[in-house]
Amino acid sequence: MPAQRRAPADNFDPMAVNLPPRDHNQPPANDDQPSAFDLIKKEIEDLFEEATNWCDGEPISSQEMHDAVEKLYDVLHDAGKRADTLRVAEKKPLDDKIAAIQAAYNPLIQAKRGKVDLGKSELGKLLAVWRKKVADEKAAEAAAKAAEAAAAAQAAQEAIRASAGNLAARVDAEEQLAHAATLQKQAKRADKAATTGLGLRTVWSAKLVDEEAAMEWCWARAKAELLAVAQRNADELVRGGARAVPGFQVVDEKVAA
């Protein structure tokens, strides 16, 4: 409702008006001028305050109220668009600088594409082949030492059993047993050398072999996530025109355009 005009006071003197200063037609200092952000901020905050007055819990009760709310909605929407335009314009110099920096550094350090990653990837392949060869050789050496130690231990045990009543044979068998123990220690060191400090790492992954069992396990583990995926796919179908989706009820709802 427009504000009512006040009646002039009885002692109002139209000549008693302060004259403006001589420089009144000069633009104000930059510090006194509100920025574009200040202006749009005040506009949106004022419109939002007006919106809170309308959104007081009471429904629209007349076409006039509807038209007023619709107008406020449109004005607020337009202010938001203008604010976003200002945001984009204000951010553009920074975006341009960031883009220039990225363009300079991406050929060098961009993930998967930069020269650092590409070079490391190819060098890593060379290293992996050699390290795998060394690892295989050490593994074969460790396996051979383990087999030698196992054979020596078995022979020593057989010699111990066969030396019953023969002191000289018993002494020889004990020496064989001590030698077998030494070989076992060497085999353990060889196995450790074959499995550590090679510059290789073990990568574990799960390979799908039974879809039904996997889905049953996943349903028990992450039911909400699976339902969210199903909901997203169903919504995409309905927005695309489908009016029947297995397991879902297709409903419509009227919302403000």
mmCIF file of C-alpha atoms in Angstrom:
data_model
loop_
_atom_site.group_PDB
_atom_site.id
_atom_site.type_symbol
_atom_site.label_atom_id
_atom_site.label_comp_id
_atom_site.label_asym_id
_atom_site.label_seq_id
_atom_site.Cartn_x
_atom_site.Cartn_y
_atom_site.Cartn_z
ATOM 1 C CA MET A 1 0.000 0.000 0.000
ATOM 2 C CA PRO A 2 1.526 3.389 -0.949
ATOM 3 C CA ALA A 3 2.516 5.601 1.950
ATOM 4 C CA GLN A 4 0.056 8.422 2.785
ATOM 5 C CA ARG A 5 1.364 11.903 2.231
ATOM 6 C CA ARG A 6 1.670 14.141 5.292
ATOM 7 C CA ALA A 7 -0.163 17.472 5.459
ATOM 8 C CA PRO A 8 2.191 20.478 5.511
ATOM 9 C CA ALA A 9 2.824 22.032 8.912
ATOM 10 C CA ASP A 10 1.217 25.387 9.740
ATOM 11 C CA ASN A 11 4.603 27.082 10.073
ATOM 12 C CA PHE A 12 6.068 25.585 6.877
ATOM 13 C CA ASP A 13 8.206 28.157 5.034
ATOM 14 C CA PRO A 14 8.988 27.086 1.443
ATOM 15 C CA MET A 15 11.803 29.657 1.316
ATOM 16 C CA ALA A 16 13.513 28.294 4.393
ATOM 17 C CA VAL A 17 15.323 25.563 2.473
ATOM 18 C CA ASN A 18 19.059 25.039 2.846
ATOM 19 C CA LEU A 19 20.835 25.659 -0.430
ATOM 20 C CA PRO A 20 23.071 22.865 -1.717
ATOM 21 C CA PRO A 21 26.837 23.405 -1.656
ATOM 22 C CA ARG A 22 28.590 24.716 -4.749
ATOM 23 C CA ASP A 23 29.984 21.304 -5.652
ATOM 24 C CA HIS A 24 26.627 19.565 -5.334
ATOM 25 C CA ASN A 25 26.682 18.579 -9.000
ATOM 26 C CA GLN A 26 30.071 16.870 -8.675
ATOM 27 C CA PRO A 27 30.105 13.070 -8.309
ATOM 28 C CA PRO A 28 30.668 11.863 -4.764
ATOM 29 C CA ALA A 29 34.030 10.490 -3.778
ATOM 30 C CA ASN A 30 34.644 6.879 -4.706
ATOM 31 C CA ASP A 31 34.675 5.900 -1.048
ATOM 32 C CA ASP A 32 31.107 7.187 -0.711
ATOM 33 C CA GLN A 33 29.775 5.335 -3.740
ATOM 34 C CA PRO A 34 28.259 1.933 -2.988
ATOM 35 C CA SER A 35 29.667 -0.864 -5.087
ATOM 36 C CA ALA A 36 27.578 -2.952 -7.437
ATOM 37 C CA PHE A 37 27.744 -5.716 -4.850
ATOM 38 C CA ASP A 38 26.517 -3.387 -2.109
ATOM 39 C CA LEU A 39 23.555 -2.355 -4.244
ATOM 40 C CA ILE A 40 22.493 -5.866 -5.241
ATOM 41 C CA LYS A 41 23.070 -7.114 -1.702
ATOM 42 C CA LYS A 42 20.754 -4.467 -0.280
ATOM 43 C CA GLU A 43 18.176 -5.125 -2.991
ATOM 44 C CA ILE A 44 18.113 -8.870 -2.347
ATOM 45 C CA GLU A 45 18.077 -8.466 1.415
ATOM 46 C CA ASP A 46 15.163 -6.022 1.155
ATOM 47 C CA LEU A 47 13.297 -8.406 -1.140
ATOM 48 C CA PHE A 48 14.031 -11.299 1.185
ATOM 49 C CA GLU A 49 12.690 -9.326 4.122
ATOM 50 C CA GLU A 50 9.546 -8.654 2.111
ATOM 51 C CA ALA A 51 9.324 -12.362 1.312
ATOM 52 C CA THR A 52 9.456 -13.194 5.013
ATOM 53 C CA ASN A 53 6.493 -10.871 5.531
ATOM 54 C CA TRP A 54 4.468 -12.829 2.990
ATOM 55 C CA CYS A 55 5.680 -16.257 4.121
ATOM 56 C CA ASP A 56 4.155 -15.989 7.587
ATOM 57 C CA GLY A 57 2.355 -19.314 7.597
ATOM 58 C CA GLU A 58 -0.844 -17.999 6.045
ATOM 59 C CA PRO A 59 -1.858 -19.302 2.600
ATOM 60 C CA ILE A 60 -2.784 -17.095 -0.349
ATOM 61 C CA SER A 61 -6.446 -16.180 -0.051
ATOM 62 C CA SER A 62 -7.099 -14.069 -3.140
ATOM 63 C CA GLN A 63 -5.998 -13.524 -6.716
ATOM 64 C CA GLU A 64 -4.603 -10.143 -5.712
ATOM 65 C CA MET A 65 -2.392 -11.776 -3.086
ATOM 66 C CA HIS A 66 -1.299 -14.360 -5.631
ATOM 67 C CA ASP A 67 -0.357 -11.648 -8.124
ATOM 68 C CA ALA A 68 1.614 -9.741 -5.488
ATOM 69 C CA VAL A 69 3.493 -12.858 -4.381
ATOM 70 C CA GLU A 70 4.145 -13.810 -7.997
ATOM 71 C CA LYS A 71 5.550 -10.365 -8.715
ATOM 72 C CA LEU A 72 7.801 -10.556 -5.652
ATOM 73 C CA TYR A 73 8.920 -14.027 -6.755
ATOM 74 C CA ASP A 74 9.812 -12.763 -10.235
ATOM 75 C CA VAL A 75 11.620 -9.694 -8.921
ATOM 76 C CA LEU A 76 13.616 -11.782 -6.449
ATOM 77 C CA HIS A 77 14.477 -14.250 -9.204
ATOM 78 C CA ASP A 78 15.626 -11.425 -11.485
ATOM 79 C CA ALA A 79 17.758 -9.957 -8.690
ATOM 80 C CA GLY A 80 19.360 -13.340 -8.201
ATOM 81 C CA LYS A 81 20.212 -13.571 -11.892
ATOM 82 C CA ARG A 82 21.745 -10.103 -11.843
ATOM 83 C CA ALA A 83 23.718 -10.983 -8.716
ATOM 84 C CA ASP A 84 25.072 -14.083 -10.422
ATOM 85 C CA THR A 85 26.019 -12.021 -13.474
ATOM 86 C CA LEU A 86 27.938 -9.641 -11.205
ATOM 87 C CA ARG A 87 29.586 -12.606 -9.486
ATOM 88 C CA VAL A 88 30.753 -14.043 -12.805
ATOM 89 C CA ALA A 89 32.058 -10.669 -13.974
ATOM 90 C CA GLU A 90 33.841 -10.002 -10.681
ATOM 91 C CA LYS A 91 35.368 -13.472 -10.675
ATOM 92 C CA LYS A 92 36.445 -13.442 -14.325
ATOM 93 C CA PRO A 93 39.841 -11.752 -13.797
ATOM 94 C CA LEU A 94 40.670 -14.340 -11.167
ATOM 95 C CA ASP A 95 39.423 -17.149 -13.397
ATOM 96 C CA ASP A 96 41.566 -15.821 -16.236
ATOM 97 C CA LYS A 97 44.632 -15.731 -13.998
ATOM 98 C CA ILE A 98 43.941 -19.233 -12.707
ATOM 99 C CA ALA A 99 43.407 -20.500 -16.245
ATOM 100 C CA ALA A 100 46.710 -18.961 -17.337
ATOM 101 C CA ILE A 101 48.529 -20.552 -14.408
ATOM 102 C CA GLN A 102 46.922 -23.919 -15.090
ATOM 103 C CA ALA A 103 47.748 -23.670 -18.789
ATOM 104 C CA ALA A 104 51.387 -23.023 -17.916
ATOM 105 C CA TYR A 105 51.746 -25.832 -15.401
ATOM 106 C CA ASN A 106 49.417 -28.506 -16.839
ATOM 107 C CA PRO A 107 51.842 -29.647 -19.561
ATOM 108 C CA LEU A 108 54.345 -30.267 -16.793
ATOM 109 C CA ILE A 109 52.416 -31.654 -13.816
ATOM 110 C CA GLN A 110 48.836 -32.401 -14.881
ATOM 111 C CA ALA A 111 47.749 -35.780 -13.547
ATOM 112 C CA LYS A 112 48.048 -38.564 -16.152
ATOM 113 C CA ARG A 113 48.910 -36.094 -18.938
ATOM 114 C CA GLY A 114 51.734 -33.882 -17.713
ATOM 115 C CA LYS A 115 55.339 -34.652 -18.571
ATOM 116 C CA VAL A 116 56.127 -35.576 -14.972
ATOM 117 C CA ASP A 117 53.411 -38.229 -14.772
ATOM 118 C CA LEU A 118 54.011 -39.494 -18.309
ATOM 119 C CA GLY A 119 57.748 -39.738 -17.732
ATOM 120 C CA LYS A 120 57.312 -41.439 -14.360
ATOM 121 C CA SER A 121 54.812 -43.854 -15.868
ATOM 122 C CA GLU A 122 57.142 -45.009 -18.634
ATOM 123 C CA LEU A 123 60.188 -45.106 -16.358
ATOM 124 C CA GLY A 124 58.126 -47.036 -13.841
ATOM 125 C CA LYS A 125 57.340 -49.648 -16.480
ATOM 126 C CA LEU A 126 61.053 -50.112 -17.174
ATOM 127 C CA LEU A 127 61.803 -50.354 -13.473
ATOM 128 C CA ALA A 128 58.944 -52.788 -12.876
ATOM 129 C CA VAL A 129 60.196 -55.209 -15.555
ATOM 130 C CA TRP A 130 63.700 -55.254 -14.110
ATOM 131 C CA ARG A 131 62.517 -55.450 -10.520
ATOM 132 C CA LYS A 132 60.170 -58.301 -11.401
ATOM 133 C CA LYS A 133 63.095 -60.146 -13.001
ATOM 134 C CA VAL A 134 65.222 -59.630 -9.892
ATOM 135 C CA ALA A 135 62.334 -60.658 -7.651
ATOM 136 C CA ASP A 136 61.776 -63.843 -9.647
ATOM 137 C CA GLU A 137 65.468 -64.703 -9.453
ATOM 138 C CA LYS A 138 65.547 -64.116 -5.713
ATOM 139 C CA ALA A 139 62.358 -66.104 -5.264
ATOM 140 C CA ALA A 140 63.877 -69.007 -7.202
ATOM 141 C CA GLU A 141 67.050 -68.784 -5.114
ATOM 142 C CA ALA A 142 65.015 -68.713 -1.911
ATOM 143 C CA ALA A 143 62.973 -71.707 -3.032
ATOM 144 C CA ALA A 144 66.143 -73.641 -3.853
ATOM 145 C CA LYS A 145 67.678 -72.841 -0.465
ATOM 146 C CA ALA A 146 64.456 -73.824 1.280
ATOM 147 C CA ALA A 147 64.406 -77.137 -0.580
ATOM 148 C CA GLU A 148 68.085 -77.728 0.252
ATOM 149 C CA ALA A 149 67.464 -76.964 3.932
ATOM 150 C CA ALA A 150 64.436 -79.255 4.051
ATOM 151 C CA ALA A 151 66.373 -82.098 2.429
ATOM 152 C CA ALA A 152 69.310 -81.617 4.818
ATOM 153 C CA ALA A 153 66.977 -81.593 7.821
ATOM 154 C CA GLN A 154 65.283 -84.798 6.674
ATOM 155 C CA ALA A 155 68.649 -86.498 6.066
ATOM 156 C CA ALA A 156 69.884 -85.417 9.506
ATOM 157 C CA GLN A 157 66.777 -86.801 11.198
ATOM 158 C CA GLU A 158 67.198 -90.101 9.368
ATOM 159 C CA ALA A 159 70.870 -90.189 10.397
ATOM 160 C CA ILE A 160 69.894 -89.580 14.027
ATOM 161 C CA ARG A 161 67.488 -92.502 13.927
ATOM 162 C CA ALA A 162 70.005 -94.745 12.189
ATOM 163 C CA SER A 163 72.804 -93.914 14.669
ATOM 164 C CA ALA A 164 71.231 -95.732 17.579
ATOM 165 C CA GLY A 165 74.015 -97.617 19.427
ATOM 166 C CA ASN A 166 76.763 -96.159 17.192
ATOM 167 C CA LEU A 167 78.531 -93.225 18.854
ATOM 168 C CA ALA A 168 80.575 -92.190 15.835
ATOM 169 C CA ALA A 169 77.500 -92.255 13.621
ATOM 170 C CA ARG A 170 75.614 -90.231 16.241
ATOM 171 C CA VAL A 171 78.303 -87.521 16.247
ATOM 172 C CA ASP A 172 78.147 -87.372 12.456
ATOM 173 C CA ALA A 173 74.344 -87.168 12.552
ATOM 174 C CA GLU A 174 74.470 -84.289 15.048
ATOM 175 C CA GLU A 175 76.826 -82.433 12.727
ATOM 176 C CA GLN A 176 74.391 -82.998 9.872
ATOM 177 C CA LEU A 177 71.567 -81.649 12.049
ATOM 178 C CA ALA A 178 73.552 -78.497 12.885
ATOM 179 C CA HIS A 179 74.342 -77.989 9.201
ATOM 180 C CA ALA A 180 70.644 -78.384 8.343
ATOM 181 C CA ALA A 181 69.779 -75.710 10.934
ATOM 182 C CA THR A 182 72.309 -73.364 9.312
ATOM 183 C CA LEU A 183 70.778 -74.002 5.898
ATOM 184 C CA GLN A 184 67.303 -73.253 7.288
ATOM 185 C CA LYS A 185 68.509 -69.866 8.591
ATOM 186 C CA GLN A 186 70.024 -69.096 5.198
ATOM 187 C CA ALA A 187 66.765 -70.088 3.506
ATOM 188 C CA LYS A 188 64.797 -67.702 5.744
ATOM 189 C CA ARG A 189 67.171 -64.847 4.913
ATOM 190 C CA ALA A 190 66.855 -65.621 1.217
ATOM 191 C CA ASP A 191 63.060 -65.646 1.477
ATOM 192 C CA LYS A 192 63.083 -62.263 3.219
ATOM 193 C CA ALA A 193 65.388 -60.855 0.548
ATOM 194 C CA ALA A 194 63.034 -62.175 -2.132
ATOM 195 C CA THR A 195 59.954 -60.487 -0.655
ATOM 196 C CA THR A 196 61.165 -57.117 0.700
ATOM 197 C CA GLY A 197 63.104 -54.094 -0.525
ATOM 198 C CA LEU A 198 62.489 -54.791 -4.205
ATOM 199 C CA GLY A 199 60.761 -51.519 -5.119
ATOM 200 C CA LEU A 200 57.573 -53.430 -5.898
ATOM 201 C CA ARG A 201 54.230 -53.181 -4.148
ATOM 202 C CA THR A 202 51.351 -55.594 -3.949
ATOM 203 C CA VAL A 203 48.035 -54.326 -5.302
ATOM 204 C CA TRP A 204 44.893 -56.136 -4.169
ATOM 205 C CA SER A 205 41.615 -55.984 -6.067
ATOM 206 C CA ALA A 206 38.286 -57.800 -6.078
ATOM 207 C CA LYS A 207 37.238 -59.610 -9.258
ATOM 208 C CA LEU A 208 33.510 -60.186 -9.739
ATOM 209 C CA VAL A 209 32.732 -63.872 -10.298
ATOM 210 C CA ASP A 210 29.154 -64.251 -8.952
ATOM 211 C CA GLU A 211 26.803 -61.316 -9.614
ATOM 212 C CA GLU A 212 23.930 -62.717 -7.542
ATOM 213 C CA ALA A 213 26.081 -63.336 -4.473
ATOM 214 C CA ALA A 214 27.735 -59.936 -4.914
ATOM 215 C CA MET A 215 24.391 -58.105 -5.073
ATOM 216 C CA GLU A 216 23.110 -59.981 -2.018
ATOM 217 C CA TRP A 217 26.242 -58.987 -0.102
ATOM 218 C CA CYS A 218 26.048 -55.386 -1.312
ATOM 219 C CA TRP A 219 22.347 -55.131 -0.405
ATOM 220 C CA ALA A 220 23.155 -56.120 3.170
ATOM 221 C CA ARG A 221 26.162 -53.788 3.312
ATOM 222 C CA ALA A 222 24.946 -50.663 1.469
ATOM 223 C CA LYS A 223 21.175 -50.868 1.033
ATOM 224 C CA ALA A 224 20.672 -47.084 1.101
ATOM 225 C CA GLU A 225 23.273 -46.520 -1.626
ATOM 226 C CA LEU A 226 21.730 -49.158 -3.885
ATOM 227 C CA LEU A 227 18.264 -47.678 -3.403
ATOM 228 C CA ALA A 228 19.653 -44.220 -4.213
ATOM 229 C CA VAL A 229 21.041 -45.571 -7.497
ATOM 230 C CA ALA A 230 17.683 -47.183 -8.279
ATOM 231 C CA GLN A 231 15.862 -43.932 -7.432
ATOM 232 C CA ARG A 232 18.154 -41.888 -9.668
ATOM 233 C CA ASN A 233 17.645 -44.246 -12.592
ATOM 234 C CA ALA A 234 13.877 -44.315 -12.072
ATOM 235 C CA ASP A 235 13.708 -40.499 -11.945
ATOM 236 C CA GLU A 236 15.688 -40.272 -15.190
ATOM 237 C CA LEU A 237 13.254 -42.646 -16.897
ATOM 238 C CA VAL A 238 10.200 -40.750 -15.641
ATOM 239 C CA ARG A 239 11.640 -37.384 -16.691
ATOM 240 C CA GLY A 240 12.262 -38.961 -20.081
ATOM 241 C CA GLY A 241 8.573 -39.833 -20.427
ATOM 242 C CA ALA A 242 8.246 -43.279 -18.837
ATOM 243 C CA ARG A 243 5.085 -43.733 -16.797
ATOM 244 C CA ALA A 244 5.789 -47.208 -15.437
ATOM 245 C CA VAL A 245 8.937 -48.329 -13.625
ATOM 246 C CA PRO A 246 9.146 -51.747 -11.925
ATOM 247 C CA GLY A 247 9.038 -51.345 -8.161
ATOM 248 C CA PHE A 248 8.072 -47.659 -8.315
ATOM 249 C CA GLN A 249 4.829 -45.692 -8.359
ATOM 250 C CA VAL A 250 4.919 -42.819 -10.832
ATOM 251 C CA VAL A 251 3.269 -39.726 -9.300
ATOM 252 C CA ASP A 252 2.896 -36.123 -10.406
ATOM 253 C CA GLU A 253 3.078 -32.944 -8.323
ATOM 254 C CA LYS A 254 2.279 -29.355 -9.213
ATOM 255 C CA VAL A 255 5.022 -26.873 -8.302
ATOM 256 C CA ALA A 256 5.542 -23.195 -9.039
ATOM 257 C CA ALA A 257 7.071 -22.660 -12.470
#
